[in-house]
Amino acid sequence: MKLCVIIPLCALFSVSQQAALVEKCVCQLSSLEKTFPYDKLKTAENNASHCNNKITSQKAVELESLLLGLDRRLPQLEEDVRILEREDDGDLYGVLSLYVIENEIAAINQLINNLNTTTLRHQSLTVNTTQQLQYVRNEMQELENFDTMQVVKRQQANQRLKKDLDKCINGRHPTPPPTQPPHGICPHGAFMNITGPRVYTGGEYPGSYKYGAWGRDPKPEKGKESWYWLVMLTSSNIYAHYVRLYSTLSSLIVGVSVPGNFQIHPSNPTTNTIQGPNVVLYGGALYYNCYNRDAVCRFNLTTKSVTDVQLPKGTRYNSKGNFCNLDACYPYTDLDLATDESGVWLIYTTSQDFGNLVLTKVEEGEQPSLGQTWHTSMYKQAVTNTFMACGKLYATRYVNTDVEEIFYSFDTATGKERFDVGIFMNKMHANIQALNYSPVDHMLHAYSDSFLVSYKVQFESDDSLYRYIF
Ligand SMILES: *[C@@H]1O[C@H](CO)[C@@H](O)[C@H](O)[C@H]1NC(C)=O
Ligand SMILES: *[C@@H]1O[C@H](CO)[C@@H](O)[C@H](O)[C@H]1NC(C)=O
Ligand SMILES: *[C@@H]1O[C@H](CO)[C@@H](O)[C@H](O)[C@H]1NC(C)=O
Ligand SMILES: *[C@@H]1O[C@H](CO)[C@@H](O)[C@H](O)[C@H]1NC(C)=O
Ligand SMILES: *[C@@H]1O[C@H](CO)[C@@H](O)[C@H](O)[C@H]1NC(C)=O
């Protein structure tokens, strides 16, 4: 076909050249294809880069710094209230203090308003940019029709092939298909990062007890949903004989304990005394290492009765299987009780596991019992603490006085271990004596050198712009 066209054209050309050199020859090329709409591509490009410019990391920092401001102001307010309570002479001093507190509250209100407007602005920005990006996407899909040479399609196919190739090359460590964790429901996806501290307080007894634990009951009884619990090792940094409860987070922060103590025994240490800091409250009962025994005790706060479950032979206890940092071990941290979406867990070690972490599900019931057990290859003394989230065990290690790293994970759904989790926590004090995850609000509660600190856990499905909102 082409040939037929070209030959007569050439013939014509040569003929006309011979006939008269002055005459011009014009070739007209008509294409059946539509012209490519460069202007549309240009607009789409502009719109996309406009979106990029609008969403900056600055926006996220804005919220974080406002929250941090709030975090700093609240302790100040608590301090002022505390001073007022202590030193109120019912006279001029009280009036002055109230004045200071009023100002403080006004400043906090201002911060909250800023936070509200910033949040609203970000929401509207997200809606706008999402819409814009949808436009651009549709536009680009239309433009793809002009890709008659299939360049883009082939590039995409190449990318897919390259990904497959990479997977083949890394075949020795295939990424397991996403599986539903057998324990609990994890609609929020994988554990991604940690932000904070959000709460940092000395609580009711600032600086008094170096070892302890605190948190929130993930399965609270009715009417106790906002309660917080605190256990301090009040005797020799080893033993405790009561749980202290607070009706809200703010009463915990300002140190007003209502309804107060739930006592296991009036003295200490004795049968059923709490031994070691890594305890948890779940379903209205405290789970802990029973005094001088390789057993888990459960103290029912309602009935004030204790039931227990014996651990397997070879379980290390009485400070023989502790968590450690580089220089020293944390005494009596043999048994670490933990909670997540699915209930209570026990992290410990045994002689037959050569000191490696062992994980056992603790089942509720008339009396607590031991469920499934997993054996890991992580040496317990290389770990400073552990916690559970969504059926995964996480272990931390001491990096320096300011930083702790969540470096290890064990997935009970797949049995897969990771030694390169690489999530860093900002510490307020060098040591972490207890660490526990609260599935209710996705907070990680740490007891750190007598201070109560909490962090926000960020999961895969948390929207990056909204994750800073309460
Ligand atoms: C670019 O944005 C403008 C204004 O929002 C919109 O009218 C236009 O349709 C967008 N164009 C593309 C290609 O997305
Ligand atoms: C946030 O701002 C909106 C609109 O201005 C208002 O309706 C809402 O009550 C504010 N919320 C708070 C907690 O101040
Ligand atoms: C979002 O779009 C609306 C309407 O176009 C506009 O009034 C508003 O200022 C936009 N918001 C942001 C944060 O760009
Ligand atoms: C985790 O969050 C911190 C800020 O809190 C950030 O600096 C860091 O890059 C984040 N890490 C990952 C893996 O997202
Ligand atoms: C505590 O005791 C009460 C009353 O017998 C019972 O209803 C509740 O289930 C017990 N809690 C636990 C965690 O065993």
Coordinates of C-alpha atoms and ligand atoms in Angstrom, one line a residue, residues 109 112-117 119-120 470, ligand 2:
N109 CA -8.4 26.7 75.8
I112 CA -7.5 23.6 72.0
N113 CA -9.2 26.1 69.7
N114 CA -6.1 26.3 67.5
L115 CA -6.0 22.5 67.4
N116 CA -9.7 22.5 66.4
T117 CA -9.2 25.0 63.5
T119 CA -7.9 20.0 62.4
L120 CA -10.8 21.4 60.5
F470 CA -7.4 12.3 69.6
Ligands
LIG2 C1 -14.5 23.2 66.6 O1 -15.0 24.2 65.6 C2 -16.3 23.9 65.1 C3 -16.6 24.9 64.0 O2 -15.9 26.2 64.2 C4 -17.3 24.0 66.3 O3 -18.6 23.8 65.8 C5 -16.9 23.0 67.4 O4 -17.7 23.1 68.5 C6 -15.4 23.2 67.8 N1 -15.1 22.2 68.7 C7 -14.4 22.4 69.8 C8 -14.0 21.2 70.6 O5 -14.0 23.5 70.2

